[in-house]
Short mmCIF file of C-alpha atoms in Angstrom, two decimals:
data_model
loop_
_atom_site.label_atom_id
_atom_site.label_comp_id
_atom_site.label_asym_id
_atom_site.label_seq_id
_atom_site.Cartn_x
_atom_site.Cartn_y
_atom_site.Cartn_z
CA MET A 1 -2.44 -8.96 -13.58
CA SER A 2 -4.24 -6.20 -15.48
CA ILE A 3 -3.14 -2.60 -15.10
CA LEU A 4 -6.81 -1.53 -14.99
CA ASP A 5 -9.13 -2.10 -12.07
CA HIS A 6 -12.32 -0.84 -13.74
CA VAL A 7 -13.62 1.41 -16.52
CA SER A 8 -16.73 3.61 -16.55
CA LEU A 9 -18.82 4.58 -19.58
CA ASN A 10 -21.37 7.38 -19.70
CA VAL A 11 -24.67 6.33 -21.29
CA ARG A 12 -27.76 8.33 -22.25
CA ASP A 13 -30.37 5.85 -20.98
CA TYR A 14 -29.27 3.57 -18.15
CA ALA A 15 -32.23 1.17 -18.38
CA LYS A 16 -31.76 0.60 -22.12
CA SER A 17 -27.98 0.33 -21.80
CA LYS A 18 -28.25 -2.09 -18.88
CA ALA A 19 -30.54 -4.31 -20.96
CA PHE A 20 -28.13 -4.07 -23.90
CA TYR A 21 -25.03 -4.96 -21.86
CA THR A 22 -26.83 -7.72 -19.98
CA GLN A 23 -27.64 -9.43 -23.29
CA ALA A 24 -24.43 -8.60 -25.15
CA LEU A 25 -22.02 -9.64 -22.38
CA ALA A 26 -23.81 -12.83 -21.28
CA PRO A 27 -21.84 -15.00 -23.76
CA LEU A 28 -18.62 -13.81 -22.10
CA GLY A 29 -19.92 -14.82 -18.65
CA ILE A 30 -20.23 -11.15 -17.65
CA SER A 31 -23.27 -9.90 -15.73
CA CYS A 32 -24.44 -6.88 -13.75
CA LEU A 33 -23.10 -7.39 -10.23
CA MET A 34 -23.82 -4.09 -8.52
CA GLU A 35 -26.07 -1.06 -8.98
CA PHE A 36 -26.23 2.42 -7.50
CA GLY A 37 -29.19 4.38 -8.84
CA LYS A 38 -28.59 4.85 -12.56
CA ALA A 39 -25.18 3.14 -12.55
CA GLY A 40 -24.30 -0.51 -12.77
CA GLY A 41 -21.11 -2.52 -12.60
CA PHE A 42 -20.62 -5.55 -14.85
CA GLY A 43 -18.06 -8.27 -14.24
CA LYS A 44 -17.31 -11.85 -13.24
CA GLY A 45 -16.47 -13.54 -9.98
CA GLY A 46 -18.08 -10.84 -7.85
CA LYS A 47 -15.92 -7.95 -9.13
CA PRO A 48 -17.46 -5.24 -11.32
CA GLU A 49 -14.90 -4.07 -13.88
CA LEU A 50 -17.06 -2.34 -16.50
CA TRP A 51 -19.38 0.36 -15.18
CA ILE A 52 -22.11 2.16 -17.10
CA GLY A 53 -23.95 5.17 -15.78
CA GLU A 54 -26.43 7.84 -16.79
CA GLY A 55 -25.72 11.44 -15.83
CA ASN A 56 -22.67 13.04 -14.34
CA THR A 57 -20.50 11.42 -11.71
CA THR A 58 -18.85 13.17 -8.77
CA PHE A 59 -15.92 14.31 -10.93
CA GLN A 60 -18.02 15.51 -13.90
CA THR A 61 -20.17 18.54 -14.50
CA PRO A 62 -23.46 18.22 -16.40
CA GLU A 63 -21.82 20.12 -19.27
CA GLN A 64 -19.10 17.49 -19.53
CA VAL A 65 -21.59 14.68 -20.10
CA ALA A 66 -24.00 16.61 -22.33
CA ASN A 67 -22.20 15.09 -25.31
CA ILE A 68 -21.05 11.54 -24.79
CA THR A 69 -17.64 10.95 -26.33
CA PRO A 70 -17.42 7.30 -27.40
CA ILE A 71 -14.44 5.29 -26.23
CA HIS A 72 -13.07 1.82 -26.99
CA VAL A 73 -13.22 -1.05 -24.50
CA ALA A 74 -11.89 -4.54 -25.25
CA LEU A 75 -13.16 -7.47 -23.19
CA THR A 76 -11.38 -10.80 -22.87
CA ALA A 77 -12.98 -13.90 -24.34
CA LYS A 78 -11.95 -17.49 -23.54
CA SER A 79 -12.37 -18.73 -27.12
CA ARG A 80 -13.23 -17.77 -30.66
CA GLU A 81 -16.69 -19.19 -30.01
CA GLU A 82 -17.20 -16.69 -27.16
CA VAL A 83 -16.17 -13.84 -29.48
CA ASP A 84 -18.67 -15.07 -32.08
CA ALA A 85 -21.44 -15.42 -29.47
CA PHE A 86 -20.73 -11.93 -28.08
CA TYR A 87 -20.94 -10.42 -31.56
CA LYS A 88 -24.23 -12.16 -32.34
CA ALA A 89 -25.78 -11.28 -28.95
CA ALA A 90 -24.66 -7.65 -29.21
CA LEU A 91 -26.18 -7.23 -32.67
CA GLU A 92 -29.41 -8.84 -31.47
CA ALA A 93 -29.43 -6.39 -28.53
CA GLY A 94 -29.23 -3.39 -30.86
CA ALA A 95 -25.51 -2.85 -31.49
CA LYS A 96 -24.15 -1.76 -34.85
CA ASP A 97 -21.52 -3.86 -36.59
CA PHE A 98 -18.05 -2.34 -36.39
CA GLY A 99 -15.99 -5.37 -37.38
CA ALA A 100 -17.21 -8.95 -37.71
CA PRO A 101 -15.39 -11.72 -35.86
CA GLY A 102 -12.07 -12.62 -37.39
CA ILE A 103 -8.31 -12.70 -37.17
CA ARG A 104 -6.56 -9.33 -36.85
CA ALA A 105 -3.05 -10.51 -37.76
CA HIS A 106 -1.76 -6.93 -37.80
CA TYR A 107 -1.99 -7.07 -33.98
CA HIS A 108 -0.54 -10.59 -33.73
CA PRO A 109 -1.19 -13.92 -35.52
CA GLY A 110 -3.62 -15.31 -32.91
CA TYR A 111 -5.65 -12.11 -32.34
CA TYR A 112 -9.31 -12.98 -32.92
CA GLY A 113 -11.74 -10.16 -32.24
CA ALA A 114 -15.15 -8.66 -33.00
CA PHE A 115 -16.21 -5.04 -32.69
CA VAL A 116 -19.63 -3.44 -32.17
CA LEU A 117 -20.89 0.04 -31.43
CA ASP A 118 -23.21 0.15 -28.41
CA LEU A 119 -26.33 2.30 -28.10
CA ASP A 120 -24.21 5.41 -27.41
CA GLY A 121 -21.50 4.73 -29.99
CA HIS A 122 -18.92 3.18 -27.65
CA ASP A 123 -16.68 0.72 -29.51
CA ILE A 124 -16.98 -2.56 -27.59
CA GLU A 125 -14.71 -5.43 -28.57
CA ALA A 126 -14.43 -9.05 -27.51
CA VAL A 127 -10.99 -10.53 -28.13
CA PHE A 128 -9.39 -13.95 -27.85
CA HIS A 129 -5.60 -14.11 -27.93
CA GLY A 130 -5.32 -17.83 -28.58
CA GLY A 131 -4.41 -19.55 -31.80
#
């Protein structure tokens, strides 16, 4: 069981980011499952685990979201092929390359991941922990 229930990312333009994530995460079987105004939750099996939203949330002031501070989020892939497909789809959706698909043996011998920067500079990774 994961220690995280969900993660939220601030974005500058919800419509553009929703289109980006819809395309980029489709190869991982992840889709937008729920929306509230300018916020949407992406996930699988009916549970949103990755939220994106434009503007401040209930715990943020407008000043706190004036400058978006990029963070890193790693999403689980079922295979190396899913990692490759995520990377390709994300680049086609407008992401910037931040690490092409490949083995990252410094993490562990079977760590296969790809990294992209989304429209707001968030470091989004797809990772497969198989062999």
